[in-house]
Tab-separated table of C-alpha atoms and ligand atoms in Angstrom:
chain	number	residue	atom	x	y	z
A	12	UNK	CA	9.037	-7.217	30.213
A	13	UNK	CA	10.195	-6.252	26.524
A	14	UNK	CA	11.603	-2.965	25.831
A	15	UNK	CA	12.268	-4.144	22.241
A	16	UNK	CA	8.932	-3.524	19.168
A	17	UNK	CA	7.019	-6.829	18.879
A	18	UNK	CA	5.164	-7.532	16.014
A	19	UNK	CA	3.240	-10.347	15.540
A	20	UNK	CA	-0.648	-10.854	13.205
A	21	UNK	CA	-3.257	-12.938	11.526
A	22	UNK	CA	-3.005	-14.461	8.034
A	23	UNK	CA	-6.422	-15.575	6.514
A	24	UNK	CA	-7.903	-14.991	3.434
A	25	UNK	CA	-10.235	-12.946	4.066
A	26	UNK	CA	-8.958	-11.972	7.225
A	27	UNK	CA	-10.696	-8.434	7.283
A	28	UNK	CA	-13.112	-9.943	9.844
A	29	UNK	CA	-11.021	-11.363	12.263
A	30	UNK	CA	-11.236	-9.614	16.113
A	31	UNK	CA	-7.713	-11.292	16.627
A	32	UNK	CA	-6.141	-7.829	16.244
A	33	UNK	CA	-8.665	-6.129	18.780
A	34	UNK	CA	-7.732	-8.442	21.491
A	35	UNK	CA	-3.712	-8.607	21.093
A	36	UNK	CA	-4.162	-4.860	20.883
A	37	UNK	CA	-5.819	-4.660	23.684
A	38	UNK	CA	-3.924	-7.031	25.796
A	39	UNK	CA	-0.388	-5.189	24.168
A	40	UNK	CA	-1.548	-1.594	25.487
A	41	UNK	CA	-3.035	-3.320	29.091
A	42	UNK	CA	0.378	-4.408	29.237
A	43	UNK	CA	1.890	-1.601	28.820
A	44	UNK	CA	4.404	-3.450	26.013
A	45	UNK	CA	5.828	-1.922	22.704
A	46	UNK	CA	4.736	-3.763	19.708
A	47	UNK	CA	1.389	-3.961	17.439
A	48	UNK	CA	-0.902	-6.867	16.147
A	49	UNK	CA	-1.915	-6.713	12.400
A	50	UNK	CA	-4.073	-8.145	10.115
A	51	UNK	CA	-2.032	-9.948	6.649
A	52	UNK	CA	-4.894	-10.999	3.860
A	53	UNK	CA	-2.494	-13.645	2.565
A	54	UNK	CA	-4.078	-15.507	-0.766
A	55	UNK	CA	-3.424	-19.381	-0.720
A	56	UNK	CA	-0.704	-18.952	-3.617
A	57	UNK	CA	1.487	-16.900	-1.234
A	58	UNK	CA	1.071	-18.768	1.958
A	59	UNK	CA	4.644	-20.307	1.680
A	60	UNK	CA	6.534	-16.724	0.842
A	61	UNK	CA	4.451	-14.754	3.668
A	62	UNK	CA	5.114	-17.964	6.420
A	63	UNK	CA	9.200	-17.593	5.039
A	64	UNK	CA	8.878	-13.707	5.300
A	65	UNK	CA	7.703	-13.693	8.794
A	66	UNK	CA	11.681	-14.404	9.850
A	67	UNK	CA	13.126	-12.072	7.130
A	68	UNK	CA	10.375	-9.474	8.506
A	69	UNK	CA	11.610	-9.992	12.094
A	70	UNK	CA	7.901	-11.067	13.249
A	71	UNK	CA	7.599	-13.325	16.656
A	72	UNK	CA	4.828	-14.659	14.777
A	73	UNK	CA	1.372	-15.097	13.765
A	74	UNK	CA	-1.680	-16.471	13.949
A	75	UNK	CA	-3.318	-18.599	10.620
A	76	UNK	CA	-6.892	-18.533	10.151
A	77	UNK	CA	-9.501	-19.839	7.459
A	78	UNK	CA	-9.142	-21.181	4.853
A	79	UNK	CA	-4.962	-21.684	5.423
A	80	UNK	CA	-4.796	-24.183	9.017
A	81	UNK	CA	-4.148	-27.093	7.580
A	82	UNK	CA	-1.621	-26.416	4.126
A	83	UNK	CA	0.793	-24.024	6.923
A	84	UNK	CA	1.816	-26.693	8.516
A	85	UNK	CA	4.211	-28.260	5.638
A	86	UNK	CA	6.074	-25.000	6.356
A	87	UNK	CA	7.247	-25.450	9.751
A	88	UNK	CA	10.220	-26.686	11.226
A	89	UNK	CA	8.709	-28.279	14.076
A	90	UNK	CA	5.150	-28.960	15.155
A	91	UNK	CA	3.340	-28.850	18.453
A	92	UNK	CA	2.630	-33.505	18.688
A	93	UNK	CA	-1.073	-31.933	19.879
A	94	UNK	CA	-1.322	-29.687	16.925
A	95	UNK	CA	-0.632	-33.027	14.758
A	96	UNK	CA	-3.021	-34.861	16.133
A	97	UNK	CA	-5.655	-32.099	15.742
A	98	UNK	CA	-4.359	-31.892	11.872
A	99	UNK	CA	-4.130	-28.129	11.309
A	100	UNK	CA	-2.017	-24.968	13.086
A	101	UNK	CA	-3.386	-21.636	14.284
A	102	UNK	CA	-0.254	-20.261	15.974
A	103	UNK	CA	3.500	-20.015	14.489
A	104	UNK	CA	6.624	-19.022	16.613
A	105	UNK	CA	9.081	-17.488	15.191
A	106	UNK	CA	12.198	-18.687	17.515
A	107	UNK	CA	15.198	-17.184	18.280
A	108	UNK	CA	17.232	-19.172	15.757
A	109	UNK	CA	14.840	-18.567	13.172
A	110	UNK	CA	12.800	-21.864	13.229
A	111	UNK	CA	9.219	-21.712	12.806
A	112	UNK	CA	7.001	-23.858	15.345
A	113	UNK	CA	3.468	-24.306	14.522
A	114	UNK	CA	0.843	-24.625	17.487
A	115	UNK	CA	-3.113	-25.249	17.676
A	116	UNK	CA	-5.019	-23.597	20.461
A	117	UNK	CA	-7.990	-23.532	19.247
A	118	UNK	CA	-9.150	-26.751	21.783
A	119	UNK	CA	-7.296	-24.881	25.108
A	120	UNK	CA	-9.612	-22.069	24.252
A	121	UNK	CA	-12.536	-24.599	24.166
A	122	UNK	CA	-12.116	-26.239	27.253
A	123	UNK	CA	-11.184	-22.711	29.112
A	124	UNK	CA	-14.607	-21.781	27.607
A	125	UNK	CA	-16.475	-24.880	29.457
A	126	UNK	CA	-14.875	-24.081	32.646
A	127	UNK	CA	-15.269	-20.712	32.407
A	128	UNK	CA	-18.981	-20.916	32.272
A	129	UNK	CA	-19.087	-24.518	34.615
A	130	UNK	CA	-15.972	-24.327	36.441
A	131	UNK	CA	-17.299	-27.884	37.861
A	132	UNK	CA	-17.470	-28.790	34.268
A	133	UNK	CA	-15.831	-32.771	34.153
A	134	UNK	CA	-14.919	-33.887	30.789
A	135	UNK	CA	-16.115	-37.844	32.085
A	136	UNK	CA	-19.405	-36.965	33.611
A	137	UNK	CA	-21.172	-38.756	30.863
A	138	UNK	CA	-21.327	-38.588	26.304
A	139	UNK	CA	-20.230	-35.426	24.815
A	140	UNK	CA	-22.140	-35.278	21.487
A	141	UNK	CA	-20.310	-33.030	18.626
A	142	UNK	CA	-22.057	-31.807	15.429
A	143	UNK	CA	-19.827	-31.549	12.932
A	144	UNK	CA	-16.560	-33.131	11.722
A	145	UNK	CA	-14.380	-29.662	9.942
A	146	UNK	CA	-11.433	-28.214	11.829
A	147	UNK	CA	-13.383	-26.984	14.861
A	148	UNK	CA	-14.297	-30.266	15.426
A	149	UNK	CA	-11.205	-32.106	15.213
A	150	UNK	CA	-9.323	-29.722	17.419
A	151	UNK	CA	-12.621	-29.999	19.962
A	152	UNK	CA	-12.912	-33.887	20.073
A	153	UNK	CA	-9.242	-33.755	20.540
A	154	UNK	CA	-8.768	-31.506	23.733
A	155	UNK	CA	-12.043	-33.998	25.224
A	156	UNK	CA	-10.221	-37.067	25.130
A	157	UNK	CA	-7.161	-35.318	26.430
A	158	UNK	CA	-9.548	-33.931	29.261
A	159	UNK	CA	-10.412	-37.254	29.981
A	160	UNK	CA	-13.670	-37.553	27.589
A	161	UNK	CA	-15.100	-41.232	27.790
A	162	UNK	CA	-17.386	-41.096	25.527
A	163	UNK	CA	-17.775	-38.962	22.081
A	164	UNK	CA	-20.794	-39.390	19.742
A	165	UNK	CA	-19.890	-37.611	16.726
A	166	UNK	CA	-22.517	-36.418	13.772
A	167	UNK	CA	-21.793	-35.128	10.831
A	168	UNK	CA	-24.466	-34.354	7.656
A	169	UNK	CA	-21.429	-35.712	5.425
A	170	UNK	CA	-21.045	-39.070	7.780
A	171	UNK	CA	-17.674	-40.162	5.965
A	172	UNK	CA	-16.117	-37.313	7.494
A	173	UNK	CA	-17.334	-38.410	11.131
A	174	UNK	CA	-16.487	-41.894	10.654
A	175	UNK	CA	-12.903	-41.315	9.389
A	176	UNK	CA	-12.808	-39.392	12.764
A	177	UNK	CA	-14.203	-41.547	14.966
A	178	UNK	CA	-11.475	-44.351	12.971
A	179	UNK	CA	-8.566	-41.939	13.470
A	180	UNK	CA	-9.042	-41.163	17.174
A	181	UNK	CA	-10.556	-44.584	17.985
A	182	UNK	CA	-12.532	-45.229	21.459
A	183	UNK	CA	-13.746	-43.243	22.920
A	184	UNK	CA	-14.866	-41.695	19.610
A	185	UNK	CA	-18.126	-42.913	17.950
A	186	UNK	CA	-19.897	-41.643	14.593
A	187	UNK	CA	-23.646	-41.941	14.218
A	188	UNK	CA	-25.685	-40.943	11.257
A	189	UNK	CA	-26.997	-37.336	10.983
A	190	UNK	CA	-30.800	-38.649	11.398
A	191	UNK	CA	-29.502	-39.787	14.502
A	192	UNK	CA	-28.698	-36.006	16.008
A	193	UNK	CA	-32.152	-35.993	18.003
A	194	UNK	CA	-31.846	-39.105	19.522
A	195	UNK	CA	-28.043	-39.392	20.772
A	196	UNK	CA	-28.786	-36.811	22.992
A	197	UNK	CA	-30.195	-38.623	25.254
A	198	UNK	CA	-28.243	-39.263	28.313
A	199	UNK	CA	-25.791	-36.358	27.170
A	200	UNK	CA	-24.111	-34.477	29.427
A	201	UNK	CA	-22.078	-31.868	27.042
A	202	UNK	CA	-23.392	-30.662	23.757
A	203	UNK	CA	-21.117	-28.843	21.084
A	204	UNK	CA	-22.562	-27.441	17.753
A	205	UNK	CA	-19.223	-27.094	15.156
A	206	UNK	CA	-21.133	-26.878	11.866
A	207	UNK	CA	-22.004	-23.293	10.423
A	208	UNK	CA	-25.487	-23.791	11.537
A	209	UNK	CA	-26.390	-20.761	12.849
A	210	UNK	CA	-24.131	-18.329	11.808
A	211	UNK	CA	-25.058	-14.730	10.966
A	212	UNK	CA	-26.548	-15.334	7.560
A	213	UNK	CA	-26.901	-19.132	7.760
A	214	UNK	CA	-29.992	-21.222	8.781
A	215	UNK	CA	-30.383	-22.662	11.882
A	216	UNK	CA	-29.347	-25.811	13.319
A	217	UNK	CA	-32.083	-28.492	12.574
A	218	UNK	CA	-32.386	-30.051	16.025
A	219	UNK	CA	-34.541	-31.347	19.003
A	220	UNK	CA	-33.471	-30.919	21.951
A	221	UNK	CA	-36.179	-32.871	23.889
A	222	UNK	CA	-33.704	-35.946	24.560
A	223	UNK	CA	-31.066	-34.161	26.185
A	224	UNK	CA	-30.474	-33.360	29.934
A	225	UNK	CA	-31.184	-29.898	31.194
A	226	UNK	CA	-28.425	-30.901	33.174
A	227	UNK	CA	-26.038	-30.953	30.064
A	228	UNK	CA	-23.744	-28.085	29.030
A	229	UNK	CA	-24.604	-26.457	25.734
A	230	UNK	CA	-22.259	-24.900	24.058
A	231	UNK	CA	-21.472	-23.443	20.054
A	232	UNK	CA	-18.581	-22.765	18.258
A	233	UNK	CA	-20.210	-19.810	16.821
A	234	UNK	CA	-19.724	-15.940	17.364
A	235	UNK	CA	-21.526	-14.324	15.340
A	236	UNK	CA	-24.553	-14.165	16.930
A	237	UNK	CA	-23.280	-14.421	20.371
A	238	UNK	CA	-26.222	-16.979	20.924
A	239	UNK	CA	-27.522	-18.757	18.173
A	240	UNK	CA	-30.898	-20.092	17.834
A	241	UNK	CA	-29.807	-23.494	19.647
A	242	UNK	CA	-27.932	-21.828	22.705
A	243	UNK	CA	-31.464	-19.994	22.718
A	244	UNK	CA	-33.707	-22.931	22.723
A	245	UNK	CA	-31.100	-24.492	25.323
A	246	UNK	CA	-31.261	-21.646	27.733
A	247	UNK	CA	-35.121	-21.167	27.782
A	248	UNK	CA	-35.186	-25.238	29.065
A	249	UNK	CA	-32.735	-24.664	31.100
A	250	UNK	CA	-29.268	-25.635	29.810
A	251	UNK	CA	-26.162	-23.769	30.977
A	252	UNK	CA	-25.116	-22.388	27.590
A	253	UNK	CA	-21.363	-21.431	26.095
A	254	UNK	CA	-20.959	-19.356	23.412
A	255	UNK	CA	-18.140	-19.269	20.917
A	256	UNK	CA	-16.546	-16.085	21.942
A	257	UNK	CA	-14.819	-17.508	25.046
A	258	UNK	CA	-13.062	-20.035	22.514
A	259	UNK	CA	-11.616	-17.140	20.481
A	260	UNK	CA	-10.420	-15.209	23.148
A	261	UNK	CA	-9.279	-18.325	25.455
A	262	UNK	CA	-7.191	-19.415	22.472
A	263	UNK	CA	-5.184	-15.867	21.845
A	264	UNK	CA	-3.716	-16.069	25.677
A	265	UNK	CA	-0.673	-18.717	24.782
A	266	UNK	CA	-0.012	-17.615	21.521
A	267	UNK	CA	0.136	-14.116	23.095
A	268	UNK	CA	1.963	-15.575	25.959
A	269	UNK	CA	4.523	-17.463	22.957
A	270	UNK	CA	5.218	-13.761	21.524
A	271	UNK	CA	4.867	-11.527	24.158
A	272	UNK	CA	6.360	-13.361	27.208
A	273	UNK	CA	2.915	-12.248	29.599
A	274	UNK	CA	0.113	-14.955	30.028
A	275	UNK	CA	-2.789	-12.065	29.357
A	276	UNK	CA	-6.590	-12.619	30.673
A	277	UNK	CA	-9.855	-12.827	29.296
A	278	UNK	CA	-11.655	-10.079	31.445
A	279	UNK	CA	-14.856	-8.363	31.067
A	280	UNK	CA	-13.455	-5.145	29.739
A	281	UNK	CA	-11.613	-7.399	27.289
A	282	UNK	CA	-15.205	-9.404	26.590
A	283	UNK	CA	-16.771	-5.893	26.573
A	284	UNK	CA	-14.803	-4.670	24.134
A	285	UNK	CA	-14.885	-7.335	21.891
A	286	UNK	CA	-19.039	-7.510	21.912
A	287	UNK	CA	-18.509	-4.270	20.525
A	288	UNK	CA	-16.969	-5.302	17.456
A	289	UNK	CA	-19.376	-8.029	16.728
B	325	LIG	P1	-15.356	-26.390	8.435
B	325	LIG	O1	-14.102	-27.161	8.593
B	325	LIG	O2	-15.688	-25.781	7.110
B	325	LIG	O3	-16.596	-27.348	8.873
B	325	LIG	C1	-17.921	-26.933	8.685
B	325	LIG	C2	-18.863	-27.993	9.252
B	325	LIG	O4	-20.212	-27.509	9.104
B	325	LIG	C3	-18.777	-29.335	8.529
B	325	LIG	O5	-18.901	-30.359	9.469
B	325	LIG	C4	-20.012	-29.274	7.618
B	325	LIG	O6	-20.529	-30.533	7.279
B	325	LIG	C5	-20.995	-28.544	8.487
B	325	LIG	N1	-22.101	-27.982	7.733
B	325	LIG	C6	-22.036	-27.041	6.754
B	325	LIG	N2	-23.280	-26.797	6.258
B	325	LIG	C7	-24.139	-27.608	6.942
B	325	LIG	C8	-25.554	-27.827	6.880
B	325	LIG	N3	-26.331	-27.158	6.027
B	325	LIG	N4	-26.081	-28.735	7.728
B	325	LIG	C9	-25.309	-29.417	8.591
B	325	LIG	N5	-23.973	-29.256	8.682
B	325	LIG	C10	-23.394	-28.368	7.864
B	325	LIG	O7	-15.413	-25.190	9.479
B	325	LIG	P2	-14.674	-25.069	10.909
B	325	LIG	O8	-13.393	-24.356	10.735
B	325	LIG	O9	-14.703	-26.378	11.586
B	325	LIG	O10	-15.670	-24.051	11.644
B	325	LIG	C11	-16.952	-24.472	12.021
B	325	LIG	C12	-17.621	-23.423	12.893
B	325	LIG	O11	-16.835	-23.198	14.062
B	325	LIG	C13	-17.756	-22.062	12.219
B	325	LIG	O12	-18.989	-21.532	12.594
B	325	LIG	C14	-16.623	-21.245	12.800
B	325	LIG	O13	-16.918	-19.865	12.852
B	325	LIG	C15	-16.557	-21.818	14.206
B	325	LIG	N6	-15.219	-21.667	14.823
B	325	LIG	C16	-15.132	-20.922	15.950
B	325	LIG	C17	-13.917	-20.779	16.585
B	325	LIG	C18	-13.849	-19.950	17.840
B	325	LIG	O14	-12.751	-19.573	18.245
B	325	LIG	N7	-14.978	-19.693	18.487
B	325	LIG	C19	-12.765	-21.404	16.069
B	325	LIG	C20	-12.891	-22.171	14.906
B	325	LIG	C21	-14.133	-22.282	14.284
B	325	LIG	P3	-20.087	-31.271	5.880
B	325	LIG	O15	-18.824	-32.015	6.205
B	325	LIG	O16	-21.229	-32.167	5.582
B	325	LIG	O17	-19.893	-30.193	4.859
């Protein structure tokens, strides 16, 4: 245990939203540690100075957000080979020498999600089906194969986006036209909505779920509501559903575990607390 202040935070622009701080905060205090988790609006023109200040500031890191993933990662000195693959960072360590190593978690929180909720969950029990192809999705197809994923159908309403996926990753990654979304579910047994469909404030996603499996696991990327109008329609047929909130919190434990030298949990009071905020 530290006796020494530990400060670590989010950069995003806006970041006013974020519930990163809550749960750090939460985990710092239930840990009885000395340190504090804050929030840094950083614009995009002053990504570089705020990543270089985070040394000069004696930080032991931070987390990125939207929109700035993918442009921090030019500013490390090292990067995590998963966090390459998946094309973006969320986490930077600050180490003891002053090197900055970037770090994605944002696909351990997935998969902790999924077996949180199905702890028989089996990344090869049959297709996983992903809508979408942004960041989310990348960092999501990623931790399936490395699960052991044999087969990915990926949809996107831009298809380029999917295909140059499905081309990157290779087998077992396969795009399919957006018309297709209704039909590839058939035979599914893991589900995983990634656009913004279904967002507070957006419309919802634009799918039939008659095809799929009420066998197959349902789950969202989205928060905010904590089920959207498709983990709805999946739970009243009978889908086990998984919301997006065990991804957020799933993802904070190793970059809290990076700064803060305790592996934290996700408990209810934690979950409780966060609800709160949303
Ligand atoms: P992103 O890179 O901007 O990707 C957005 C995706 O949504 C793209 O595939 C986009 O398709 C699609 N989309 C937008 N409008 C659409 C529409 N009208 N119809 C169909 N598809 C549409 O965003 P991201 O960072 O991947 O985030 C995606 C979602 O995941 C967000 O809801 C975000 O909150 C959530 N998320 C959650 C966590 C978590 O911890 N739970 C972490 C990261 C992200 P086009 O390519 O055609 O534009």
């Amino acid at each position: 245990m530290h006796n020494t202040f530990i400060m670590a935070g989010v950069m995003g622009w806006p970041v006013a939203h974020s519930r990163s701080p809550v749960i750090h905060n939460h985990w710092i205090h239930h840990h009885g540690l000395s340190g504090a988790y804050g929030r840094f609006p950083v614009e995009p023109r002053n990504l570089e100075a705020a990543i270089r200040g985070l040394q000069a500031l004696g930080l032991a890191g931070c987390n990125i957000t939207i929109p700035h993933k993918v442009e921090a990662m030019q500013y490390m000195d090292w990067v995590d080979p998963l966090a390459q693959r998946m094309g973006a960072i969320n986490t930077i360590v600050v180490r003891p020498d002053g090197a900055l190593h970037g770090f994605n978690n944002d696909g351990f929180g997935y998969i902790q999600s999924l077996r949180e909720a199905q702890p028989t969950w089996c990344a090869d029990a049959g297709p996983s089906v992903i809508l979408g192809a942004g960041g989310a999705a990348r960092a999501i197809v990623v931790s399936l194969m490395d699960a052991g994923a044999t087969e990915i159908r990926i949809l996107n309403r831009t298809r380029s986006k999917a295909e140059a996926l499905a081309q990157e990753f290779g087998a077992p990654v396969a795009a399919f036209d957006w018309s297709e979304r209704h039909a590839v579910l058939n035979g599914a047994s893991l589900l995983v909505n990634t656009t913004n469909q279904g967002m507070h404030g957006e419309t919802a996603l634009d799918l039939q779920l008659e095809q799929l499996p009420t066998s197959a696991l349902v789950s969202d990327a989205i928060y905010v509501p904590l089920e959207t109008p498709l983990l709805a329609a999946a739970r009243l047929r009978g889908n086990t559903t998984v919301n997006g909130l065990g991804m957020l919190l799933h993802q904070a434990r190793p970059a809290f575990h990076a700064w803060f030298s305790v592996m934290p949990d996700v408990t209810p009071e934690l979950r409780h607390i966060v609800t709160q905020t949303l």
